Short mmCIF file of C-alpha atoms and ligand atoms in Angstrom, two decimals:
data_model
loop_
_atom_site.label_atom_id
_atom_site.label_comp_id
_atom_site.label_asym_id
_atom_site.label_seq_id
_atom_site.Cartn_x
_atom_site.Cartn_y
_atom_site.Cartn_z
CA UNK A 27 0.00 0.00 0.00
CA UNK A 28 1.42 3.39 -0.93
CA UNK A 29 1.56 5.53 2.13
CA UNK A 30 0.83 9.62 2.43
CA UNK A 31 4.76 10.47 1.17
CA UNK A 32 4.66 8.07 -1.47
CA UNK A 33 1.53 9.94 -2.52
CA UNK A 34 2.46 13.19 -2.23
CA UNK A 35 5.34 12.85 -3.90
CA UNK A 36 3.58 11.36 -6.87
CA UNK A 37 1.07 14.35 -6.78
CA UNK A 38 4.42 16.62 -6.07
CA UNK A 39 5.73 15.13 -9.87
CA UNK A 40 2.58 15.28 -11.68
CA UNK A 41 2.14 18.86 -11.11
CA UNK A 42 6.06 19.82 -11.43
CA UNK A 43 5.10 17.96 -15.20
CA UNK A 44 2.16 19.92 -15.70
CA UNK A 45 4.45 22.93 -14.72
CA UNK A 46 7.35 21.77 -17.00
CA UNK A 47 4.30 21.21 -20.08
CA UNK A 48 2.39 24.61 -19.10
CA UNK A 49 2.87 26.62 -22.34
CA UNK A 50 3.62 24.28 -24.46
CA UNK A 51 1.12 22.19 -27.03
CA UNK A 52 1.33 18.82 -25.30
CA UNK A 53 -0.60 21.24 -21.71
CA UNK A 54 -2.94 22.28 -24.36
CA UNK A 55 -3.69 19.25 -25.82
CA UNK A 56 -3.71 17.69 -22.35
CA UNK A 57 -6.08 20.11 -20.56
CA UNK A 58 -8.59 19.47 -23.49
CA UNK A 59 -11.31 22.40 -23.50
CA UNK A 60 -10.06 24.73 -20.94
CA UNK A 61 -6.77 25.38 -22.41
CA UNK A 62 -7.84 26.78 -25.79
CA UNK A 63 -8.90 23.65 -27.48
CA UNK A 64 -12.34 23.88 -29.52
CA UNK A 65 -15.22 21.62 -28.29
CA UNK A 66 -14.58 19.77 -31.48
CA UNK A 67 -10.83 18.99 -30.09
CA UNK A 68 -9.83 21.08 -32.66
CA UNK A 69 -7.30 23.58 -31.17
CA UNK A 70 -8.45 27.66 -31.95
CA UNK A 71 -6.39 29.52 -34.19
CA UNK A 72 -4.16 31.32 -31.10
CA UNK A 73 -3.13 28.16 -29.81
CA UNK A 74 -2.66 26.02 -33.08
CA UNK A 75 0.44 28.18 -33.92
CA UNK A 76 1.87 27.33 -30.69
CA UNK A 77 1.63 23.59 -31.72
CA UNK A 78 3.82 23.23 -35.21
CA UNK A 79 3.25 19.52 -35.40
CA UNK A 80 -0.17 20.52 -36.08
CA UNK A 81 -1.81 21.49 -39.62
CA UNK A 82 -5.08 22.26 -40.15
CA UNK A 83 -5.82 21.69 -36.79
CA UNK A 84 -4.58 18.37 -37.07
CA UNK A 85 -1.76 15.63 -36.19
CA UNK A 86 -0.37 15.71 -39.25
CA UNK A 87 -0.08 12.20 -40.90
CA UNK A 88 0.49 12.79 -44.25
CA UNK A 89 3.75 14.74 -44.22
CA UNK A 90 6.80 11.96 -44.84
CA UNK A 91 9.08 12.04 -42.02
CA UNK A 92 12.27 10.52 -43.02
CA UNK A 93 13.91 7.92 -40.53
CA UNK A 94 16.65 7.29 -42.98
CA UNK A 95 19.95 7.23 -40.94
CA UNK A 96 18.26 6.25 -37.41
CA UNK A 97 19.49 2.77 -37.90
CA UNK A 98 15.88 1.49 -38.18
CA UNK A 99 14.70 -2.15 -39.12
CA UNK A 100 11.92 -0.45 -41.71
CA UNK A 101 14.39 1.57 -43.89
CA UNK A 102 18.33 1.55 -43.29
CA UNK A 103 18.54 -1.98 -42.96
CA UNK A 104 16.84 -2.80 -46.30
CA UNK A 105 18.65 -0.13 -47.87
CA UNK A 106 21.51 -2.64 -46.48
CA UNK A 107 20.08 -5.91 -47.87
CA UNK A 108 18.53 -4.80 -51.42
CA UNK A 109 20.36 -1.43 -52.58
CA UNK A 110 18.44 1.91 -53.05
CA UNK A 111 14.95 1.04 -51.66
CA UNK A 112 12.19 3.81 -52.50
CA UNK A 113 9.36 2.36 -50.13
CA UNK A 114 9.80 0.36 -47.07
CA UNK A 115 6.70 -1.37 -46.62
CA UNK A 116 7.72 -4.22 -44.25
CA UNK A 117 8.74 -4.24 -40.13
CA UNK A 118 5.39 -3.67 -38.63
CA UNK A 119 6.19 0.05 -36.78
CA UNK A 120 4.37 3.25 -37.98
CA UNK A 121 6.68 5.74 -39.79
CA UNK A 122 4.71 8.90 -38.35
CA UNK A 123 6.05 11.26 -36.14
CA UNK A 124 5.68 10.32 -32.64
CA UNK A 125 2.77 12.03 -30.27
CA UNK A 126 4.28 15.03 -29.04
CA UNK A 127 3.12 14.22 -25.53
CA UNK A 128 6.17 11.49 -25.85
CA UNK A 129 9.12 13.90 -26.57
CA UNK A 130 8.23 16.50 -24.16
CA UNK A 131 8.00 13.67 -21.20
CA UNK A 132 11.33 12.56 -22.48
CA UNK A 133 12.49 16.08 -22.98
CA UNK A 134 11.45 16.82 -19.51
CA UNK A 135 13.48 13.67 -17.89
CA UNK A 136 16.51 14.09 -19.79
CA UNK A 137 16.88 17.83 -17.41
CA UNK A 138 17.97 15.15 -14.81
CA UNK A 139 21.37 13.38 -16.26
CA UNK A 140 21.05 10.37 -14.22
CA UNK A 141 20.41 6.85 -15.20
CA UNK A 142 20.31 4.72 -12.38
CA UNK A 143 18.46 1.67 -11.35
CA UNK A 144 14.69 2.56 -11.71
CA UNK A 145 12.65 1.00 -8.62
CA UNK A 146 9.96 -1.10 -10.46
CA UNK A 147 7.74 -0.01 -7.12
CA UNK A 148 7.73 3.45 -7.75
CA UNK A 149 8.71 3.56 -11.49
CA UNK A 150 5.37 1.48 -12.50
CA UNK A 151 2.57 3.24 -10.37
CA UNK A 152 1.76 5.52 -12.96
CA UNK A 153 2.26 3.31 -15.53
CA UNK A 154 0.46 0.67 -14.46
CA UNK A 155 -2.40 2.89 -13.91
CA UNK A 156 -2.53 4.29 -17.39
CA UNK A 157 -2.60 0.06 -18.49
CA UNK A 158 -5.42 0.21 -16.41
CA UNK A 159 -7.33 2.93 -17.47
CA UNK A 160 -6.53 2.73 -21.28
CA UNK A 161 -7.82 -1.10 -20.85
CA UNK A 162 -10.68 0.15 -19.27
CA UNK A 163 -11.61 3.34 -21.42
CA UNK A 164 -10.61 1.57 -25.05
CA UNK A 165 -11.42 -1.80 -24.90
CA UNK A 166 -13.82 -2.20 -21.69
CA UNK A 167 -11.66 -4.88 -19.69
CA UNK A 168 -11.11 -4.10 -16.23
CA UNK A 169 -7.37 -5.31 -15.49
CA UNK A 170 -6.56 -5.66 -11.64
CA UNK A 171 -3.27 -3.82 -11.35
CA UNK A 172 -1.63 -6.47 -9.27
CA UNK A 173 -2.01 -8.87 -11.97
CA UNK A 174 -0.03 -6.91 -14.25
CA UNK A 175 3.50 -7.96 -14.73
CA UNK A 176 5.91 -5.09 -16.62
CA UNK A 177 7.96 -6.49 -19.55
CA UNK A 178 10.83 -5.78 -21.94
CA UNK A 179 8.09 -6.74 -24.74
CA UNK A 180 5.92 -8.72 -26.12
CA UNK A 181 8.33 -11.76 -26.74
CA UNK A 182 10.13 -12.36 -23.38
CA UNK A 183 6.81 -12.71 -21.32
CA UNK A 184 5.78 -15.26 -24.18
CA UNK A 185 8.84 -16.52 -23.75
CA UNK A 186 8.92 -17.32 -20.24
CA UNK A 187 5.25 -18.33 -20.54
CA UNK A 188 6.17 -21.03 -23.05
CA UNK A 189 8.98 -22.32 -20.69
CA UNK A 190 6.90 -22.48 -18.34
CA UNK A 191 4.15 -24.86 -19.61
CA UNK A 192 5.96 -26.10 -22.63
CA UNK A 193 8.91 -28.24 -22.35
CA UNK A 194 11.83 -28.07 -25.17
CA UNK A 195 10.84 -30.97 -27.43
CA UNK A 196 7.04 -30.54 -26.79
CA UNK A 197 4.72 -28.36 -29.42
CA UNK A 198 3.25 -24.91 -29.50
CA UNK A 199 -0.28 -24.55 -31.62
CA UNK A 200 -0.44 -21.65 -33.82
CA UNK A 201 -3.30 -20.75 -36.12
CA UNK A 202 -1.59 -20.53 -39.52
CA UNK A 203 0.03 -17.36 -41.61
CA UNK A 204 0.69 -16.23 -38.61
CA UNK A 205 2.66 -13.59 -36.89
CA UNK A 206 6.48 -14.74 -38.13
CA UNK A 207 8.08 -13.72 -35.03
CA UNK A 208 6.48 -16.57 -32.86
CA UNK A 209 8.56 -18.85 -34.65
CA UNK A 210 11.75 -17.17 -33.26
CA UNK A 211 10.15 -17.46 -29.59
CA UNK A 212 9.93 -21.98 -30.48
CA UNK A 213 13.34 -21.61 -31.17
CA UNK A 214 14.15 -20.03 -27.98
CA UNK A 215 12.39 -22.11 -25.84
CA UNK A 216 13.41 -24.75 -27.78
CA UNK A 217 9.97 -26.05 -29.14
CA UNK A 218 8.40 -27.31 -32.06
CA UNK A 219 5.36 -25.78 -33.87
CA UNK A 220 2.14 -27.19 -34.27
CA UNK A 221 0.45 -25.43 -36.94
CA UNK A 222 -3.28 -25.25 -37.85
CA UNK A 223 -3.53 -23.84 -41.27
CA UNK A 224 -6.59 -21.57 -41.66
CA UNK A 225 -9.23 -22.31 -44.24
CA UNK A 226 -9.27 -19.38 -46.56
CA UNK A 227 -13.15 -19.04 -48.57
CA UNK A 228 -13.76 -15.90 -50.22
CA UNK A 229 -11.17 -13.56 -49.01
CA UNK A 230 -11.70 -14.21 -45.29
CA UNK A 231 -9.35 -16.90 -43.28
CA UNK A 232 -11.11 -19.31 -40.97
CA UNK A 233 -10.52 -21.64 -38.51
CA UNK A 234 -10.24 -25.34 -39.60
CA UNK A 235 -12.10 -26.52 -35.85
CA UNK A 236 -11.46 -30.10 -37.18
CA UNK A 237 -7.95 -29.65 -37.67
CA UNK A 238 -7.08 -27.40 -34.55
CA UNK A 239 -8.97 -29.84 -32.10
CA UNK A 240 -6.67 -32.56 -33.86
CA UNK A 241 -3.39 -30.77 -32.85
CA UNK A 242 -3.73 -30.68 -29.19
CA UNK A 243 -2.40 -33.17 -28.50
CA UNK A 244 -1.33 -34.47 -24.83
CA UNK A 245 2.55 -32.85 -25.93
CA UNK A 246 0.87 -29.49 -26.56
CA UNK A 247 0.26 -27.65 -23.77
CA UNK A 248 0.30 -23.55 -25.57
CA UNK A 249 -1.14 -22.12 -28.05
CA UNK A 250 -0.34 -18.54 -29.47
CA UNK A 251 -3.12 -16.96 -30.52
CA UNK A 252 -3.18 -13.63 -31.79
CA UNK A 253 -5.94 -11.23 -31.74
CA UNK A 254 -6.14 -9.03 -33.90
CA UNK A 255 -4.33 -11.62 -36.18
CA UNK A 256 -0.85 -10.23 -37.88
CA UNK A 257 -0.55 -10.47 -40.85
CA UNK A 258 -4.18 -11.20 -42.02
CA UNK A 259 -5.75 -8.77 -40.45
CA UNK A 260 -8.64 -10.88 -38.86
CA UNK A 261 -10.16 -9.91 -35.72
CA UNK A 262 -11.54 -13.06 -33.75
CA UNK A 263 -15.58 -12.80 -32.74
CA UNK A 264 -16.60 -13.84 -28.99
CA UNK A 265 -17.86 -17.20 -30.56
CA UNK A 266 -14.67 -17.64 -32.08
CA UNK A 267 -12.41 -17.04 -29.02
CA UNK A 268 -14.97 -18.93 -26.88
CA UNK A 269 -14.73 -21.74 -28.93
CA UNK A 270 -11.04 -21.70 -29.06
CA UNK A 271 -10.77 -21.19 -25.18
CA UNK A 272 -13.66 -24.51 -25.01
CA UNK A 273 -10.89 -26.45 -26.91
CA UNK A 274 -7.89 -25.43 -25.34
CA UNK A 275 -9.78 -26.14 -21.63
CA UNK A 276 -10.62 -29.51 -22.32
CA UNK A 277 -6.94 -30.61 -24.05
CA UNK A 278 -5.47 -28.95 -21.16
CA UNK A 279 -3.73 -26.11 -23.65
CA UNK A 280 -2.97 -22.85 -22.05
CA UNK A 281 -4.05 -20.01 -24.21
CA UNK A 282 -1.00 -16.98 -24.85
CA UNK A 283 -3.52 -14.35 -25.98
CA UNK A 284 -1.39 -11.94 -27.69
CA UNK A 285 -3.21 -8.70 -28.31
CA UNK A 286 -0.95 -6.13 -29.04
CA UNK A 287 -2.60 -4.91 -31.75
CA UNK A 288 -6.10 -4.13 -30.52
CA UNK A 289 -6.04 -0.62 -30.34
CA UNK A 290 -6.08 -0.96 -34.04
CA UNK A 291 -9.68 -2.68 -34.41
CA UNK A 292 -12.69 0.25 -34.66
CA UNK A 293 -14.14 0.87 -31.70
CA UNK A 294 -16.16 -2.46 -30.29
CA UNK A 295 -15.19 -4.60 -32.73
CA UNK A 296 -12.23 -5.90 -30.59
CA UNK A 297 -13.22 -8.74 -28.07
CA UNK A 298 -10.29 -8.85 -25.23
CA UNK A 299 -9.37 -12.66 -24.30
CA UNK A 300 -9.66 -11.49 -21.14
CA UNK A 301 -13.02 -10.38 -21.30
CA UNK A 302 -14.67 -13.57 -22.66
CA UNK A 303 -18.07 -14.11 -20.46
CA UNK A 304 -16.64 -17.66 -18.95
CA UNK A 305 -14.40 -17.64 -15.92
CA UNK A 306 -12.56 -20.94 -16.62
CA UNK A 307 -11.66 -19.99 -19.98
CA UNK A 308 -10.28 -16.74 -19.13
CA UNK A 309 -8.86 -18.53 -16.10
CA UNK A 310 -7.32 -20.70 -18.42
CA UNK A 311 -5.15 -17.95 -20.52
CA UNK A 312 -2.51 -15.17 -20.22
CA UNK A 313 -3.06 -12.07 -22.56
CA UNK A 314 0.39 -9.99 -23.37
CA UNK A 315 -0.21 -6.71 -24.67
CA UNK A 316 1.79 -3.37 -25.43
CA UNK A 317 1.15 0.46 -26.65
CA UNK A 318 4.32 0.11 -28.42
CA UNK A 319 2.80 -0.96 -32.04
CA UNK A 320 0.05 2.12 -30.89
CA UNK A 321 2.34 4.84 -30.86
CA UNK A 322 5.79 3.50 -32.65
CA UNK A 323 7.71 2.74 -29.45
CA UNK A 324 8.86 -0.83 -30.12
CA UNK A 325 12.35 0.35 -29.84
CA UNK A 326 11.28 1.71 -25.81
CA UNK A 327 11.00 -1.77 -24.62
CA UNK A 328 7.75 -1.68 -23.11
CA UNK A 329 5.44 -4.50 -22.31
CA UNK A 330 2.98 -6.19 -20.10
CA UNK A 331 1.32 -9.45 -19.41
CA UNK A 332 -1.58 -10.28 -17.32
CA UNK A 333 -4.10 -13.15 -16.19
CA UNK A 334 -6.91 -13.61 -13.54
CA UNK A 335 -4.95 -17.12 -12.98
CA UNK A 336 -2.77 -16.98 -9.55
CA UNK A 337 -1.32 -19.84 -10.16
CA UNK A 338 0.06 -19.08 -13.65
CA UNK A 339 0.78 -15.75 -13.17
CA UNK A 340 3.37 -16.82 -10.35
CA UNK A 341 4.49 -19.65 -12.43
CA UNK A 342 5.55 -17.62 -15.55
CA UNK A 343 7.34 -14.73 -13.22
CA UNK A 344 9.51 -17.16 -12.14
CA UNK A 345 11.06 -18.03 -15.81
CA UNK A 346 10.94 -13.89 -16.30
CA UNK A 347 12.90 -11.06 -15.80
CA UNK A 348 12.26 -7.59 -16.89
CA UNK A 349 15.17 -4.42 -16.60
CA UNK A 350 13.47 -1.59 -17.87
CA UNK A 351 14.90 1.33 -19.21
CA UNK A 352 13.97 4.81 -17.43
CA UNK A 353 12.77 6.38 -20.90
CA UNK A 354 11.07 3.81 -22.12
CA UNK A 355 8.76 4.08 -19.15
CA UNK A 356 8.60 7.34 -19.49
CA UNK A 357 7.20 7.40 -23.21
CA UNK A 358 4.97 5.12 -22.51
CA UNK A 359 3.32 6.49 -19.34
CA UNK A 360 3.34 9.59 -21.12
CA UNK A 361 1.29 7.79 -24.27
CA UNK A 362 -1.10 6.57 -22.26
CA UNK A 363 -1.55 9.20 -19.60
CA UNK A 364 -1.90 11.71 -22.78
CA UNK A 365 -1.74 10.06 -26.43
CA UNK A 366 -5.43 9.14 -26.91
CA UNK A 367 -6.36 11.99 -28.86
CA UNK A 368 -3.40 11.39 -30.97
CA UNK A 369 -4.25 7.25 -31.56
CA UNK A 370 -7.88 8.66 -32.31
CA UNK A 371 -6.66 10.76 -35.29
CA UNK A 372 -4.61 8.28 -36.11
CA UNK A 373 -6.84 5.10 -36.20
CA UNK A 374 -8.93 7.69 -38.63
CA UNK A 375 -5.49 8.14 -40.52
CA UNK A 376 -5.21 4.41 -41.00
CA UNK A 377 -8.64 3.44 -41.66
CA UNK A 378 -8.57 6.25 -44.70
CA UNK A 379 -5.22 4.23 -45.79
CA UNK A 380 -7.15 0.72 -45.23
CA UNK A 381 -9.59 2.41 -48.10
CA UNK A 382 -7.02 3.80 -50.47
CA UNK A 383 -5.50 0.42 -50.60
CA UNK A 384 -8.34 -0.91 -50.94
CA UNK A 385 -9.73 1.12 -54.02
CA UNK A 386 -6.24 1.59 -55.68
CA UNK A 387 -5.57 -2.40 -55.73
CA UNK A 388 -9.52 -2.51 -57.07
CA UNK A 389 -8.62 -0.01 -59.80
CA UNK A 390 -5.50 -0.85 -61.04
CA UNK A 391 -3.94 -4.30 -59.39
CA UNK A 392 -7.50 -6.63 -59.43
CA UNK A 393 -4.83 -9.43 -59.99
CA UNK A 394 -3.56 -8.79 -56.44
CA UNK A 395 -6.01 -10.92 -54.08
CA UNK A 396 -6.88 -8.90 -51.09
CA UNK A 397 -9.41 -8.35 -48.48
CA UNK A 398 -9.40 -5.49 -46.31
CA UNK A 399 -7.91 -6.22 -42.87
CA UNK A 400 -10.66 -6.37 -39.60
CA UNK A 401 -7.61 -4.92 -37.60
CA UNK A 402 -3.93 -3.94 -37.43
CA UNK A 403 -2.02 -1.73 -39.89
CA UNK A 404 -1.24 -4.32 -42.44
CA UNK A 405 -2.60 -5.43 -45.61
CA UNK A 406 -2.00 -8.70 -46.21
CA UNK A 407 -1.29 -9.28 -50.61
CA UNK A 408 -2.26 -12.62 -52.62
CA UNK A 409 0.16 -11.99 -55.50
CA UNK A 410 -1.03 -15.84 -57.15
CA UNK A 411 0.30 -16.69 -60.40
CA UNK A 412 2.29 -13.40 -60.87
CA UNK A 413 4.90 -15.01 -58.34
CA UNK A 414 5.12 -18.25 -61.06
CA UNK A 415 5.93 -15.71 -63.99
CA UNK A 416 8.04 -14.06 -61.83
CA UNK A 417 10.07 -17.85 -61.87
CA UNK A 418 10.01 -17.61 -57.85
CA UNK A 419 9.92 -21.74 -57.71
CA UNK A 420 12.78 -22.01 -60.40
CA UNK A 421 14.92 -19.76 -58.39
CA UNK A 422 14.05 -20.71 -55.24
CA UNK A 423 14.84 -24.36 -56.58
CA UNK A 424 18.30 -22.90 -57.74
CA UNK A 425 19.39 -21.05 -54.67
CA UNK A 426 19.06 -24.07 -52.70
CA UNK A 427 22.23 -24.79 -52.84
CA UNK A 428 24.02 -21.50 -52.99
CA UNK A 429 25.25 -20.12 -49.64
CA UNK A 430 21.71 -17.67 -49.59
CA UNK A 431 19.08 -20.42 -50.25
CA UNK A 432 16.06 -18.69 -50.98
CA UNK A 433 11.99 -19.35 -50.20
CA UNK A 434 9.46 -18.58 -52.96
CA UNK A 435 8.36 -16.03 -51.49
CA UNK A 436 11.87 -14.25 -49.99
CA UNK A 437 12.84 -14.49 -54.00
CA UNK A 438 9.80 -12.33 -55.02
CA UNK A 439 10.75 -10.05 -51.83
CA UNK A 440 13.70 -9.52 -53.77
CA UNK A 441 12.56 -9.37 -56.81
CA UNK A 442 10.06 -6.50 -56.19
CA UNK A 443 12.54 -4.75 -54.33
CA UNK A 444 15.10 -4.88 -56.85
CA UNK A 445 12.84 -4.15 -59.69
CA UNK A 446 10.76 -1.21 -57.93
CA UNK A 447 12.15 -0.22 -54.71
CA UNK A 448 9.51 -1.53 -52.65
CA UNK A 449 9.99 -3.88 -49.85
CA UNK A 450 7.45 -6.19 -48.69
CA UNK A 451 7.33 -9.41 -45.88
CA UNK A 452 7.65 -12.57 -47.52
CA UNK A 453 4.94 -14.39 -46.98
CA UNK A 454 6.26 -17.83 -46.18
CA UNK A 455 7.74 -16.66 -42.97
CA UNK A 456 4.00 -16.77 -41.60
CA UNK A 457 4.09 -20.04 -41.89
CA UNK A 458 1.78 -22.56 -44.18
CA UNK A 459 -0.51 -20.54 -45.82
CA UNK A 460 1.71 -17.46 -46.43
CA UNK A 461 3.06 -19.60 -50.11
CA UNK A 462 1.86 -16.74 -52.62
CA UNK A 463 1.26 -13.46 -50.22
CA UNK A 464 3.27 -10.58 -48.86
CA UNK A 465 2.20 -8.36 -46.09
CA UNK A 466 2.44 -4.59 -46.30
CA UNK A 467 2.83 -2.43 -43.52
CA UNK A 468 0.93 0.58 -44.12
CA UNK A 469 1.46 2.62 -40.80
CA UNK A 470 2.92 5.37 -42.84
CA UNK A 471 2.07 8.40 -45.01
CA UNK A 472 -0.26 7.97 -47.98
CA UNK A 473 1.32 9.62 -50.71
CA UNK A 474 3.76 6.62 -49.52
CA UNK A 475 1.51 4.07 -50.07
CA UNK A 476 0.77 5.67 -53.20
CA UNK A 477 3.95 5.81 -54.22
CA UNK A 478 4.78 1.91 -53.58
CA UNK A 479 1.55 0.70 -55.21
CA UNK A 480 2.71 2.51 -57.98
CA UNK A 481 5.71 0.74 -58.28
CA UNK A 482 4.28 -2.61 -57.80
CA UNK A 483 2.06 -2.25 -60.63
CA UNK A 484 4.37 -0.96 -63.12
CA UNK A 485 6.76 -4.18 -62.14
CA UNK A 486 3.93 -6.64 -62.28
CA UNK A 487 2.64 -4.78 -65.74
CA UNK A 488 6.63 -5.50 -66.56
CA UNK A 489 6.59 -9.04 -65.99
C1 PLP B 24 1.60 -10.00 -33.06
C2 PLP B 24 2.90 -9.42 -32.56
N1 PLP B 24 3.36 -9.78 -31.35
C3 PLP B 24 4.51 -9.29 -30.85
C4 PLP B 24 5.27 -8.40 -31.58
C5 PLP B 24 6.55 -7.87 -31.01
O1 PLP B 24 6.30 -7.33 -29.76
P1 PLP B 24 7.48 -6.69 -28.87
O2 PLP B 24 8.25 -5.77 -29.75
O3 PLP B 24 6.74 -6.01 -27.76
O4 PLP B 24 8.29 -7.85 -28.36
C6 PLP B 24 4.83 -7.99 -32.85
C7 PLP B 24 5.63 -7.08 -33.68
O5 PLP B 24 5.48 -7.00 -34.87
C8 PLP B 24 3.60 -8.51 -33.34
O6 PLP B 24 3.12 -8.14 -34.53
#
């Protein structure tokens, strides 16, 4: 229990930040109506030029902010592996300019130049209670704050949660394409996958119940499921989860409900794991979740995991350990404590992009299967025969035994990006089911997107 210092002093350094952000646009946009902001949330004209990030009125979205030479995954290092890229379409981060609310809390804790150990007691209060609240507010799950365990990211708490119930040797389910980076998280618990291939019918993936009943078997004791599902884009109904969680109860699975994506789902459409309206099912799952893909803070190494289940929750903390970095907290209490108007102009932002995708690849691509995603920033690309005339089996089948053996599908990542600057995921790192798509990240500008669409139809018009 925090006692009266403990709480002053927390009141003491919210109002010493209020102080620090009085003046500036981040006060403005924080203190909503009062401080000069229209009832629309669109700022007045006198404070508007006192916020530059601002045009119209607006976050602005649309103007391309560079991160070439930051070293980042998205950009420099495909420059690295495939020459002069024009687009980078692929690591899933957004390419927008971070909510200002986030440099001016880092801004202000950088005034103190010290660095050292940050007591997880007093560093996570606020944090944890903007988790709480932002569950809460956005997606309507109450989270009790002394379930929530503070991680480096997504992967190390599923990490340590598959150690936990899944010994090396033993299998992991996953719903196949799915997200590529669980793969690396079997090797490092040194398990085996177990993969359920989805039924695709008419655009939409679905679970194959037969088949995913079939794979629990008595050596699989996790499944990752993720929700909303990267790279398809699907967003998994009540009756879907609730099935799922019936399954995994009775084969003695343990569900890792891996969420850290739901802020991108429109509003309701988004059922929580955690939330399902059956105790033992919920009881029966861990949900790991992040404002990281939200806001484009991967690199802040911020995380939780939670479950209503004592006895797991005690279980996995044992296999995990989480230093956190001081700024990294920072950001992210900042994002949640003041980024939702931000992440509401944004979702906006990337709903209009989910459209002009949609259209453009309607208009000029129809050859290019694709179905607009439920959720998450990603488009998800059924390129079909084009990859054959493209000759992506014949090379694959001839890098085999070169010292870069190729998949189909990392050949025709390499292909596009050598014939039009554009770099996509290769599909066949989500698994079976991925054999003729690419997924495209489009958490960026729209001109963009514009500009790689462009570029993919003049190569496949080429080929
Ligand atoms: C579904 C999913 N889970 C986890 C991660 C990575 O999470 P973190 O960076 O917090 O480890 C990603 C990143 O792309 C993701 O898409």
């Amino acid at each position: 229990m925090p006692n009266t210092t403990d709480i002053n002093r927390r009141q003491n350094h919210r109002q010493n930040r209020r102080q620090f952000l009085k003046g500036t646009g981040t006060a403005a946009m924080a203190g909503a109506v009062g401080a000069g902001v229209s009832l629309s949330g669109i700022p007045t004209p006198a404070v508007a030029k006192e916020m530059p990030y601002l045009v119209d009125g607006r976050y602005d979205f649309d103007t391309v902010y560079s991160r070439i030479g930051t070293d980042c995954t998205k950009w420099d290092r495909q420059i690295q592996l495939f020459g002069p890229i024009k687009v980078g379409m692929g690591i899933a981060d957004l390419d927008f300019r971070a909510a200002p609310c986030i440099g001016e809390a880092m801004r202000e804790r950088l005034e103190h130049e010290n660095w050292g150990y940050l007591n997880s007691t007093l560093g996570y209060t606020e944090l944890k209670e903007g988790i709480v609240a932002w569950n809460q507010e956005r997606h309507g799950v109450s989270v009790d704050p002394d379930t929530i365990e503070i991680a480096t990211g997504v992967h190390p708490g599923l990490i340590a949660a598959i150690r936990t119930f899944s010994p090396p040797a033993s299998r992991v389910l996953l719903m196949t394409p799915t997200y590529n980076g669980f793969y690396s998280d079997l090797t490092r618990t040194q398990t085996l996958p177990n993969e359920s291939k989805m039924i695709f019918e008419n655009g939409r993936y679905h679970v194959d119940w037969d088949d995913l009943e079939a794979r629990m078997t008595p050596d699989t004791h996790t499944m990752l499921l993720c929700n909303p599902q990267n790279p398809t884009g699907n967003v998994w109904s009540e009756e879907d989860l609730l099935r799922i969680g019936e399954l995994a109860l009775r084969h003695d699975v343990v569900v890792l409900a891996d969420e850290i994506h739901a802020d991108f789902v429109r509003k309701g459409h988004y059922t929580p794991f955690a939330s399902l309206p059956d105790r033992d099912i919920v009881n029966n799952s861990l949900t790991f979740k992040a404002i990281t893909k939200t806001f484009s803070l991967p690199a802040s190494k911020n995380a939780y995991w939670f479950s209503t289940n004592p006895v797991y929750l005690e279980r996995v903390k044992v296999n995990h350990r989480a230093d956190i970095n001081t700024l990294g907290v920072v950001a992210n209490t900042a994002a949640y404590q003041h980024g939702q108007d931000w992440v509401d102009q944004l979702l906006v932002y990337i709903d209009g992009n989910h459209s002009f995708v949609e259209r453009y690849l309607k208009e000029n691509l129809p050859e290019v299967g694709y179905t607009r995603a439920q959720g998450t920033f990603l488009s998800w690309l059924h390129f079909g025969e084009i990859m054959d005339e493209v000759g992506v089996v014949e090379r694959s089948a001839a890098s085999r035994n070169s010292d870069r053996p190729m998949t189909e599908t990392q050949v025709f990542e390499a292909w596009l990006a050598g014939t039009c600057g554009v770099q996509l995921n290769e599909g066949m790192d989500y698994g079976p089911g991925g054999e003729r798509c690419m997924r495209m990240n489009i958490g960026t500008s729209r001109k963009l997107i514009e500009l790689a669409l462009d570029n993919i139809r003049e190569a496949v018009r080429s080929v």
